[in-house]
PDB file of C-alpha atoms in Angstrom:
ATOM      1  CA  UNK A 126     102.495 132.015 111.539  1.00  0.00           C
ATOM      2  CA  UNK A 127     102.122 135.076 109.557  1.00  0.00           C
ATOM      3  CA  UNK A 128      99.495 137.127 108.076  1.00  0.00           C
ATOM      4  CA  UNK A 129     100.705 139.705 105.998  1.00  0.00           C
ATOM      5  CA  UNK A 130      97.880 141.555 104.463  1.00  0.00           C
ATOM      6  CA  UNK A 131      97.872 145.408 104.746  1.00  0.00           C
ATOM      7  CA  UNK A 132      94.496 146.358 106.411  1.00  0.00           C
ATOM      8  CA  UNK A 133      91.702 146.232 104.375  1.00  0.00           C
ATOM      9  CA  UNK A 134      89.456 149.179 104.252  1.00  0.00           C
ATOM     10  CA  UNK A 135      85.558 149.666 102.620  1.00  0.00           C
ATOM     11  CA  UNK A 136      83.586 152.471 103.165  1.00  0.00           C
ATOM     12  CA  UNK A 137      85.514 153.743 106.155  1.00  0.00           C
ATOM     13  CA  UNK A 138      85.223 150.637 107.256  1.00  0.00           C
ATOM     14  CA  UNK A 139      88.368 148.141 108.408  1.00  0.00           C
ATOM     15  CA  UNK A 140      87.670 144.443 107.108  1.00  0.00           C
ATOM     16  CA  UNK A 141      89.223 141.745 109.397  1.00  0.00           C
ATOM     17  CA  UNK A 142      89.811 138.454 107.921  1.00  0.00           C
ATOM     18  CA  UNK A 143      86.456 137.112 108.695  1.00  0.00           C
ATOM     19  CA  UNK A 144      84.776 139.434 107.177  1.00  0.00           C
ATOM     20  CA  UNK A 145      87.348 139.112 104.029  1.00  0.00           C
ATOM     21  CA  UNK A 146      86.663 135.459 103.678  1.00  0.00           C
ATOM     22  CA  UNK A 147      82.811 135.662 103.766  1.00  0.00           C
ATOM     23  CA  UNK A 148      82.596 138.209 101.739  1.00  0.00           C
ATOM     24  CA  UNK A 149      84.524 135.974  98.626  1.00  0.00           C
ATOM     25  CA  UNK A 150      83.094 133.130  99.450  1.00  0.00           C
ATOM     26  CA  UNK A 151      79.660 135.124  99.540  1.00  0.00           C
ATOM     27  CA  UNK A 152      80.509 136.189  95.669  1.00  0.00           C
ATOM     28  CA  UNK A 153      80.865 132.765  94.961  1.00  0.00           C
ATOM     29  CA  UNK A 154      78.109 131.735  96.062  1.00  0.00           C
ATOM     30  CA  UNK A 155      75.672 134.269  94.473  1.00  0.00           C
ATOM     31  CA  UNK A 156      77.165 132.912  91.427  1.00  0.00           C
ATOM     32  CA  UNK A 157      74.816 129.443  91.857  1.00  0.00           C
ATOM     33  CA  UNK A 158      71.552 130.743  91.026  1.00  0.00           C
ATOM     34  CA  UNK A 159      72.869 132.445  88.165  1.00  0.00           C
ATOM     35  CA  UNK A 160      75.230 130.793  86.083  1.00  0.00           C
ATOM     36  CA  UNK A 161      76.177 127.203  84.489  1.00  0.00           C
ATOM     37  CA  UNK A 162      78.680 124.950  86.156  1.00  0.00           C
ATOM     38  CA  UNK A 163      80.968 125.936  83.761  1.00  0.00           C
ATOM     39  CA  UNK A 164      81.056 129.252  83.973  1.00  0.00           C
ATOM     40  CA  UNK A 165      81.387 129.089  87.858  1.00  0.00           C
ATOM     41  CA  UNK A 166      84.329 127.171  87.736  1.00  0.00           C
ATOM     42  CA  UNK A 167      86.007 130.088  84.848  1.00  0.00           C
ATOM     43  CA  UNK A 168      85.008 132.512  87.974  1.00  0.00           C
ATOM     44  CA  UNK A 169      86.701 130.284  90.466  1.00  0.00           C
ATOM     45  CA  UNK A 170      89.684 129.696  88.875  1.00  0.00           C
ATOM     46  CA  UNK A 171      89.896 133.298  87.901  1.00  0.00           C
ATOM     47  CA  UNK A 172      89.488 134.508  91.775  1.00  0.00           C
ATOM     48  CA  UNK A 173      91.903 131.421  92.926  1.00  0.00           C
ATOM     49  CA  UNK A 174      94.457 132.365  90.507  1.00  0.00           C
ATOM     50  CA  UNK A 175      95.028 136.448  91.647  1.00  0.00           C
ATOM     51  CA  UNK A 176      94.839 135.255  95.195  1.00  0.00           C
ATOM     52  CA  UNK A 177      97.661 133.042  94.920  1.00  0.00           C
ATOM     53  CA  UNK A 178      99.615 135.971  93.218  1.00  0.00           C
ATOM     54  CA  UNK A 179      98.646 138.311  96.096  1.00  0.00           C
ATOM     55  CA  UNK A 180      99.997 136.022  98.458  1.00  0.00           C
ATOM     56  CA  UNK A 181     102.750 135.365  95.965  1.00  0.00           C
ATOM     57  CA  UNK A 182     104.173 138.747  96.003  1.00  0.00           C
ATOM     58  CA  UNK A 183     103.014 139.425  99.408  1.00  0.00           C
ATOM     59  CA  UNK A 184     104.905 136.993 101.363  1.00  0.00           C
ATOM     60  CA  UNK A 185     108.073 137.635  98.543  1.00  0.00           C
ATOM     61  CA  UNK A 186     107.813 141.752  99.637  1.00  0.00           C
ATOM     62  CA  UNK A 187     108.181 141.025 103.857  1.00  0.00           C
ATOM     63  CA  UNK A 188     111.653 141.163 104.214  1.00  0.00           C
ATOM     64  CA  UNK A 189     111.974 144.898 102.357  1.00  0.00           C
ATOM     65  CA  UNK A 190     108.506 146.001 104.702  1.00  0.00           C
ATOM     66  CA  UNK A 191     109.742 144.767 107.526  1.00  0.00           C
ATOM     67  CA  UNK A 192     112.640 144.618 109.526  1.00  0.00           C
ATOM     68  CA  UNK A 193     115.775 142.996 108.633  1.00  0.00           C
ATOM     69  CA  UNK A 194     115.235 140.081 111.494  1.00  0.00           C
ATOM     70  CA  UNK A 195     111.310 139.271 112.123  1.00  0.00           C
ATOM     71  CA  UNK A 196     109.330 136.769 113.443  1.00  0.00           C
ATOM     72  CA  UNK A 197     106.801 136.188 110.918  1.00  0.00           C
ATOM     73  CA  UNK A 198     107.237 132.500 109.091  1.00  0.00           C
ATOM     74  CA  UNK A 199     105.309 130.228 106.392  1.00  0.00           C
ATOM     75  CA  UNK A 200     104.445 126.907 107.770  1.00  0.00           C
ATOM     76  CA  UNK A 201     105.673 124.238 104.901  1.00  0.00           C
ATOM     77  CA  UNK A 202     102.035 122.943 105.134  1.00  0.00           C
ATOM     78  CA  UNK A 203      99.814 125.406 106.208  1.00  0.00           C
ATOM     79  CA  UNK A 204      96.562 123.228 106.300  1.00  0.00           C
ATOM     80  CA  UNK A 205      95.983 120.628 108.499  1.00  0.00           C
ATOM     81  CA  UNK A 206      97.879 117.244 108.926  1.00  0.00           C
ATOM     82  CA  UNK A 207      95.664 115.521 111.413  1.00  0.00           C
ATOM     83  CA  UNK A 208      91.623 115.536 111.036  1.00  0.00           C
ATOM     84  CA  UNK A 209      89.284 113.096 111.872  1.00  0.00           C
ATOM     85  CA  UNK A 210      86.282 111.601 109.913  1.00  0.00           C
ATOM     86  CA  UNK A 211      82.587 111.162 110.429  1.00  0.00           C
ATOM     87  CA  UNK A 212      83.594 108.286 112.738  1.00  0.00           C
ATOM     88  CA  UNK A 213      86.106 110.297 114.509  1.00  0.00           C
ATOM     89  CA  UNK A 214      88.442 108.251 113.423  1.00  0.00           C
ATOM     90  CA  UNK A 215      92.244 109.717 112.827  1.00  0.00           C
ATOM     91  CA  UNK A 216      93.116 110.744 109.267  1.00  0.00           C
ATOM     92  CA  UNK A 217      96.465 112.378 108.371  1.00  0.00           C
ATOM     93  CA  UNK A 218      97.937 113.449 105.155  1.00  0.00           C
ATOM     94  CA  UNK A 219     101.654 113.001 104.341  1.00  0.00           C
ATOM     95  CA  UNK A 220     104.007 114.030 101.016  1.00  0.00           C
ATOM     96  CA  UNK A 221     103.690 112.009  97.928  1.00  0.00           C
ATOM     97  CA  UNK A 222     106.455 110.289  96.434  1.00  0.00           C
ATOM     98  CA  UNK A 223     106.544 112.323  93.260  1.00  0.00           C
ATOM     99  CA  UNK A 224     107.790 115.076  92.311  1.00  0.00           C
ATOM    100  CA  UNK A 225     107.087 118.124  89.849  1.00  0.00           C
ATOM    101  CA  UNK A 226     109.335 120.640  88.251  1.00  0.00           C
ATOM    102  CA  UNK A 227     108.136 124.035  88.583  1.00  0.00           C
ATOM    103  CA  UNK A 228     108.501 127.036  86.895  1.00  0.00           C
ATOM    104  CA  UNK A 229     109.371 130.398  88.836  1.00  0.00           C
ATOM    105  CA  UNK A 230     108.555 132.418  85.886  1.00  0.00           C
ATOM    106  CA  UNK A 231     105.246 131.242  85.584  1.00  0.00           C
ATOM    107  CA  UNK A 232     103.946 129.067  88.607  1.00  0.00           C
ATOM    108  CA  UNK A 233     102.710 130.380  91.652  1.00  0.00           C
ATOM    109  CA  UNK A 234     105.459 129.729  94.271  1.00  0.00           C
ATOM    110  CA  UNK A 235     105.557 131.261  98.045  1.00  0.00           C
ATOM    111  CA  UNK A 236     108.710 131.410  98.928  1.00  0.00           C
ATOM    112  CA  UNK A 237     110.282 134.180 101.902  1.00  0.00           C
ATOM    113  CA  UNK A 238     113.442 135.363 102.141  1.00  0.00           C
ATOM    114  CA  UNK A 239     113.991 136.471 105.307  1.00  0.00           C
ATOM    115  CA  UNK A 240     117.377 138.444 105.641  1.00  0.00           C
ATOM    116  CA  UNK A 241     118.047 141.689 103.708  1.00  0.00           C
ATOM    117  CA  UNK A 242     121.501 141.117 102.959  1.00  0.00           C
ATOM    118  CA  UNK A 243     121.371 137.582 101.477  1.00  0.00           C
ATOM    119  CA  UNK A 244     118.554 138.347  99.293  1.00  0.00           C
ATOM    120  CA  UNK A 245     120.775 141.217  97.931  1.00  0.00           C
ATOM    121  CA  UNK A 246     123.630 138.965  97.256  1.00  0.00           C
ATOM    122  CA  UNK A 247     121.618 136.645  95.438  1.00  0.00           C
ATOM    123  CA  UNK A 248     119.611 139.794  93.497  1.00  0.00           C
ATOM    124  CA  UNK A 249     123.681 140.355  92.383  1.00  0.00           C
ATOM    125  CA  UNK A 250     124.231 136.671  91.478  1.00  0.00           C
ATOM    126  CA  UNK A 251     121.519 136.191  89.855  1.00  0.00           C
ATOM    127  CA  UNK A 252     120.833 138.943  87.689  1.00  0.00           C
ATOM    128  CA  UNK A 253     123.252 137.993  84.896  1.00  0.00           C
ATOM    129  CA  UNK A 254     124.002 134.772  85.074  1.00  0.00           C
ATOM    130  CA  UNK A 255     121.152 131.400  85.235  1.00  0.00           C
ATOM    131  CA  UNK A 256     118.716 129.924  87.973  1.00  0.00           C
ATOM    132  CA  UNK A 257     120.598 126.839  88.792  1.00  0.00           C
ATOM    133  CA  UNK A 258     118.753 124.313  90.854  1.00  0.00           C
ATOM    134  CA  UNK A 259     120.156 122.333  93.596  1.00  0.00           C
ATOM    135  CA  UNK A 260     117.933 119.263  95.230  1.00  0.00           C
ATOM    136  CA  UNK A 261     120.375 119.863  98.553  1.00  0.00           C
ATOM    137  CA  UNK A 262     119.273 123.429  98.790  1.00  0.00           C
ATOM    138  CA  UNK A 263     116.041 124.447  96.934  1.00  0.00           C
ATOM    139  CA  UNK A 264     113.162 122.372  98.891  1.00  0.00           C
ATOM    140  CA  UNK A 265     109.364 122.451  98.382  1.00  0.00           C
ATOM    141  CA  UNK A 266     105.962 121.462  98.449  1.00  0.00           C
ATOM    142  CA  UNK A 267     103.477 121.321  95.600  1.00  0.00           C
ATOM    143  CA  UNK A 268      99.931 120.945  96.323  1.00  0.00           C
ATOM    144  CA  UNK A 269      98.395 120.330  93.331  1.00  0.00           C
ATOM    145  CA  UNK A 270      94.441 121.073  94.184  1.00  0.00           C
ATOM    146  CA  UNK A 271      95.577 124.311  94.806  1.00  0.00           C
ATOM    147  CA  UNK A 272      98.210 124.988  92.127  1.00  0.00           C
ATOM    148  CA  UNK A 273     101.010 126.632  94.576  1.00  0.00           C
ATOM    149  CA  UNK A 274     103.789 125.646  95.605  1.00  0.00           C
ATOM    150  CA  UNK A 275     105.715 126.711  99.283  1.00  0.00           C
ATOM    151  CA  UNK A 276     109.290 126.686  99.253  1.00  0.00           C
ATOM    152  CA  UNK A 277     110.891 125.538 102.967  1.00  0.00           C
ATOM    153  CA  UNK A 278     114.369 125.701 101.551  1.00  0.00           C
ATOM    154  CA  UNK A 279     116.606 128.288  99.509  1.00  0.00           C
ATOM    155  CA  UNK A 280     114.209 130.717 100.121  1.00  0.00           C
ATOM    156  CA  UNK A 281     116.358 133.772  98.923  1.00  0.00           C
ATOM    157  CA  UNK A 282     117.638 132.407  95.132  1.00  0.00           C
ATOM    158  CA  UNK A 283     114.145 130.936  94.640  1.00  0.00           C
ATOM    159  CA  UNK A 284     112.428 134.312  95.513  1.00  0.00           C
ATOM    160  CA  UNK A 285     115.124 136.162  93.332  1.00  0.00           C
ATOM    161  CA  UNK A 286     114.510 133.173  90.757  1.00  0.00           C
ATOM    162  CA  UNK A 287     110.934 134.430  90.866  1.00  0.00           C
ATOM    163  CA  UNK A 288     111.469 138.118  90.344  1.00  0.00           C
ATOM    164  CA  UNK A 289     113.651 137.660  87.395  1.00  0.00           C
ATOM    165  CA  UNK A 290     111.119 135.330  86.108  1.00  0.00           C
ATOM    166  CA  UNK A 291     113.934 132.920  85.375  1.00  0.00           C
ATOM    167  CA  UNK A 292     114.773 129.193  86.581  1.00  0.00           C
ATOM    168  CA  UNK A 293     113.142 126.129  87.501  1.00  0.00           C
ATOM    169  CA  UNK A 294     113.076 123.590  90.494  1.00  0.00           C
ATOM    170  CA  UNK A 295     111.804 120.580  91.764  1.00  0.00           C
ATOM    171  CA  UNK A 296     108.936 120.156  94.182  1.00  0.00           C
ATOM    172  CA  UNK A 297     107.435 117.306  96.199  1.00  0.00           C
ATOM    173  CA  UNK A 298     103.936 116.459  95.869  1.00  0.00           C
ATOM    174  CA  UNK A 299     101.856 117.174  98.743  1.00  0.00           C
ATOM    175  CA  UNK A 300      97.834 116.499  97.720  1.00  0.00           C
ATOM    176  CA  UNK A 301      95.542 117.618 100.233  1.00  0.00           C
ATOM    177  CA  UNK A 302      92.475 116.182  98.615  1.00  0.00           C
ATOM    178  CA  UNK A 303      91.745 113.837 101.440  1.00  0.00           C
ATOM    179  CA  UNK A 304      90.708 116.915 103.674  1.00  0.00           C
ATOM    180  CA  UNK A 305      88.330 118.130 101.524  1.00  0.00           C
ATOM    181  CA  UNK A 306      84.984 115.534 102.553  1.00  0.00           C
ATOM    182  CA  UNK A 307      85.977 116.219 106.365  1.00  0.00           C
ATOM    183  CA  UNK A 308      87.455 119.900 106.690  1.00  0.00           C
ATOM    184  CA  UNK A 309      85.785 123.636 106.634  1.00  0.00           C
ATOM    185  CA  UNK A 310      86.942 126.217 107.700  1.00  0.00           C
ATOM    186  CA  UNK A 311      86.067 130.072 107.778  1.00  0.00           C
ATOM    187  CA  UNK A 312      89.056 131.993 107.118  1.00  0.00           C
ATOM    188  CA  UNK A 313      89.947 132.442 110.924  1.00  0.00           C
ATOM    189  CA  UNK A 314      89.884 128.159 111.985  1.00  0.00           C
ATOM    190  CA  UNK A 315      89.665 124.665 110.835  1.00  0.00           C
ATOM    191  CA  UNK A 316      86.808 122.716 111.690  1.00  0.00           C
ATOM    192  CA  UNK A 317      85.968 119.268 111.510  1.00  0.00           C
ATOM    193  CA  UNK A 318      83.360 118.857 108.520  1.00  0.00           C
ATOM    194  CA  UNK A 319      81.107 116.460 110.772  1.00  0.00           C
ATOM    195  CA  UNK A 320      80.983 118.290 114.255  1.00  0.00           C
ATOM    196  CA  UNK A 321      81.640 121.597 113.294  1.00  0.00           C
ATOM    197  CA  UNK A 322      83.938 121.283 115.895  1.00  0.00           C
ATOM    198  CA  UNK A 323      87.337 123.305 115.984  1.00  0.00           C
ATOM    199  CA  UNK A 324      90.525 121.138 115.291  1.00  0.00           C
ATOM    200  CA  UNK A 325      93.098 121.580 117.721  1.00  0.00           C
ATOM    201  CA  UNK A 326      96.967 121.241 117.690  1.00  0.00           C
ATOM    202  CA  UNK A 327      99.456 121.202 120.746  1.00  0.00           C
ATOM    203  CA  UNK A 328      98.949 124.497 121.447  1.00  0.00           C
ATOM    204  CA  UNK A 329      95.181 124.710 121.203  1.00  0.00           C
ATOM    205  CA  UNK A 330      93.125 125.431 118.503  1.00  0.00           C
ATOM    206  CA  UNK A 331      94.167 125.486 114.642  1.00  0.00           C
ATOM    207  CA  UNK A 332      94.084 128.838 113.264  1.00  0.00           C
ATOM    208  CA  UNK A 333      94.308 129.602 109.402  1.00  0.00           C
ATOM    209  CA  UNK A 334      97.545 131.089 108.985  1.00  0.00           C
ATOM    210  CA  UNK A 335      96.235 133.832 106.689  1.00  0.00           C
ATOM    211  CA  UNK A 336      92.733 134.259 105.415  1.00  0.00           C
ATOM    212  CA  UNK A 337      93.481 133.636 101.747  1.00  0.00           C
ATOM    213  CA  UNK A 338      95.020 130.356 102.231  1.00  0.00           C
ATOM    214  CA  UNK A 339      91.591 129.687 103.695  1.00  0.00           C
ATOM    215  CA  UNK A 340      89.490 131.202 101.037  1.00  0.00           C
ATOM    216  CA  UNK A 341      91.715 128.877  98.375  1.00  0.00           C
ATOM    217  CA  UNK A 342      91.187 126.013 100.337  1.00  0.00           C
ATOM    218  CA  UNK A 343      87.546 126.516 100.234  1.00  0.00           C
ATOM    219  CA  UNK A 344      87.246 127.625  96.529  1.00  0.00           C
ATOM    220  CA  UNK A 345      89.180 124.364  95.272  1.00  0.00           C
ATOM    221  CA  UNK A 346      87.164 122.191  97.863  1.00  0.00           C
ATOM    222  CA  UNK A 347      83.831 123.491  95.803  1.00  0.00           C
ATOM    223  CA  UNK A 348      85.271 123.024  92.553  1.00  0.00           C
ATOM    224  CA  UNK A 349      86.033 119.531  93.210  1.00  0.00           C
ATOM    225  CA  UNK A 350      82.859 119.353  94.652  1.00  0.00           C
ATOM    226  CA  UNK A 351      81.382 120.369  91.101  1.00  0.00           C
ATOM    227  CA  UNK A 352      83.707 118.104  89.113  1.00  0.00           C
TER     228      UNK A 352
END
């Protein structure tokens, strides 16, 4: 679980995650009363898109903030993979069987190296000579309603990969569509849709593993809402 945003500060005033979310998701919303379809959805994908690059560079930038060895992680999936409909039934989402190759100069990809001295090695391998992908080593998710992709495997040539701008690999398709018609959530839990009721995990509640992940979540559940 991580959350890796430096505090936030308005007017004196320190912004915790809730108050982050609503306050995007309140900018959003203003934008109803005001302006077409279409241009709410240029606005959406406009905020979606330099989120993803904050958390981008964000998670990238932990291992030279922090300390060689840390305990922050990125889940692979870091939405829910049980939920339950209006019936209560049991829904879960799983991988798809395609894949997509994806482009660390230009895609959005999360990937977090996490020791010092193996990122340096591979900032020294890299630099001169080509991003070569390997299916044994470089693994990923791509979830395509959100346009990211999070990297599980080969986390320290695919984050070099993405500061050179240079290589390519291949990612597994992971849609999370089916959530959207029976999860919210509010930048701090999930809830089931129906109940308003928190979902829960082994270990008690499900949190949002950072805010933003949250506000994406909920920006490309409207705009396929609006679609």
């Amino acid at each position: 679980m991580f959350n890796f945003l430096k505090s936030r500060i308005c007017k004196g005033k320190v912004l915790n995650d809730g108050d982050s979310f609503a306050n995007v998701m309140d900018l959003i919303e203003s934008l109803e009363s005001k302006y077409s379809k279409e241009e709410q959805i240029i606005v959406i994908d406009f905020v979606m898109e330099i989120i993803r690059r904050d958390l981008q560079y964000d998670i990238l930038t932990t291992v030279l903030y922090e300390k060689e060895h840390f305990e922050k992680s990125l889940d692979a999936i870091p939405f829910p993979l049980r939920f339950y409909d209006q019936d209560e039934n049991e829904l879960r989402i799983n991988p798809c069987d395609d894949y997509k190759t994806i482009d660390l100069s230009s895609n959005c990809v999360l990937s977090m190296p996490w020791h010092r001295y193996r990122l340096l090695n591979a900032i020294l391998n890299l630099k001169n000579q080509d991003f070569i992908y390997d299916e044994k080593n470089h693994m990923s998710y791509y979830i395509p309603e959100l346009e990211i992709t999070i990297v599980y495997n080969g986390f320290h040539s695919t984050g070099v990969g993405i500061g050179f701008s240079k290589g390519n690999i291949k990612a597994q398709v992971f849609s999370i569509r089916s959530l959207f018609n029976h999860v919210i959530t509010d930048g701090l839990y999930w809830y089931n849709k129906h109940t308003k009721k928190k979902l829960e995990q082994r270990y008690g509640e499900l949190r949002v593993e950072d805010f933003r992940f949250g506000v994406l979540y909920e920006l490309a559940r409207k705009k396929y809402a609006m679609e």
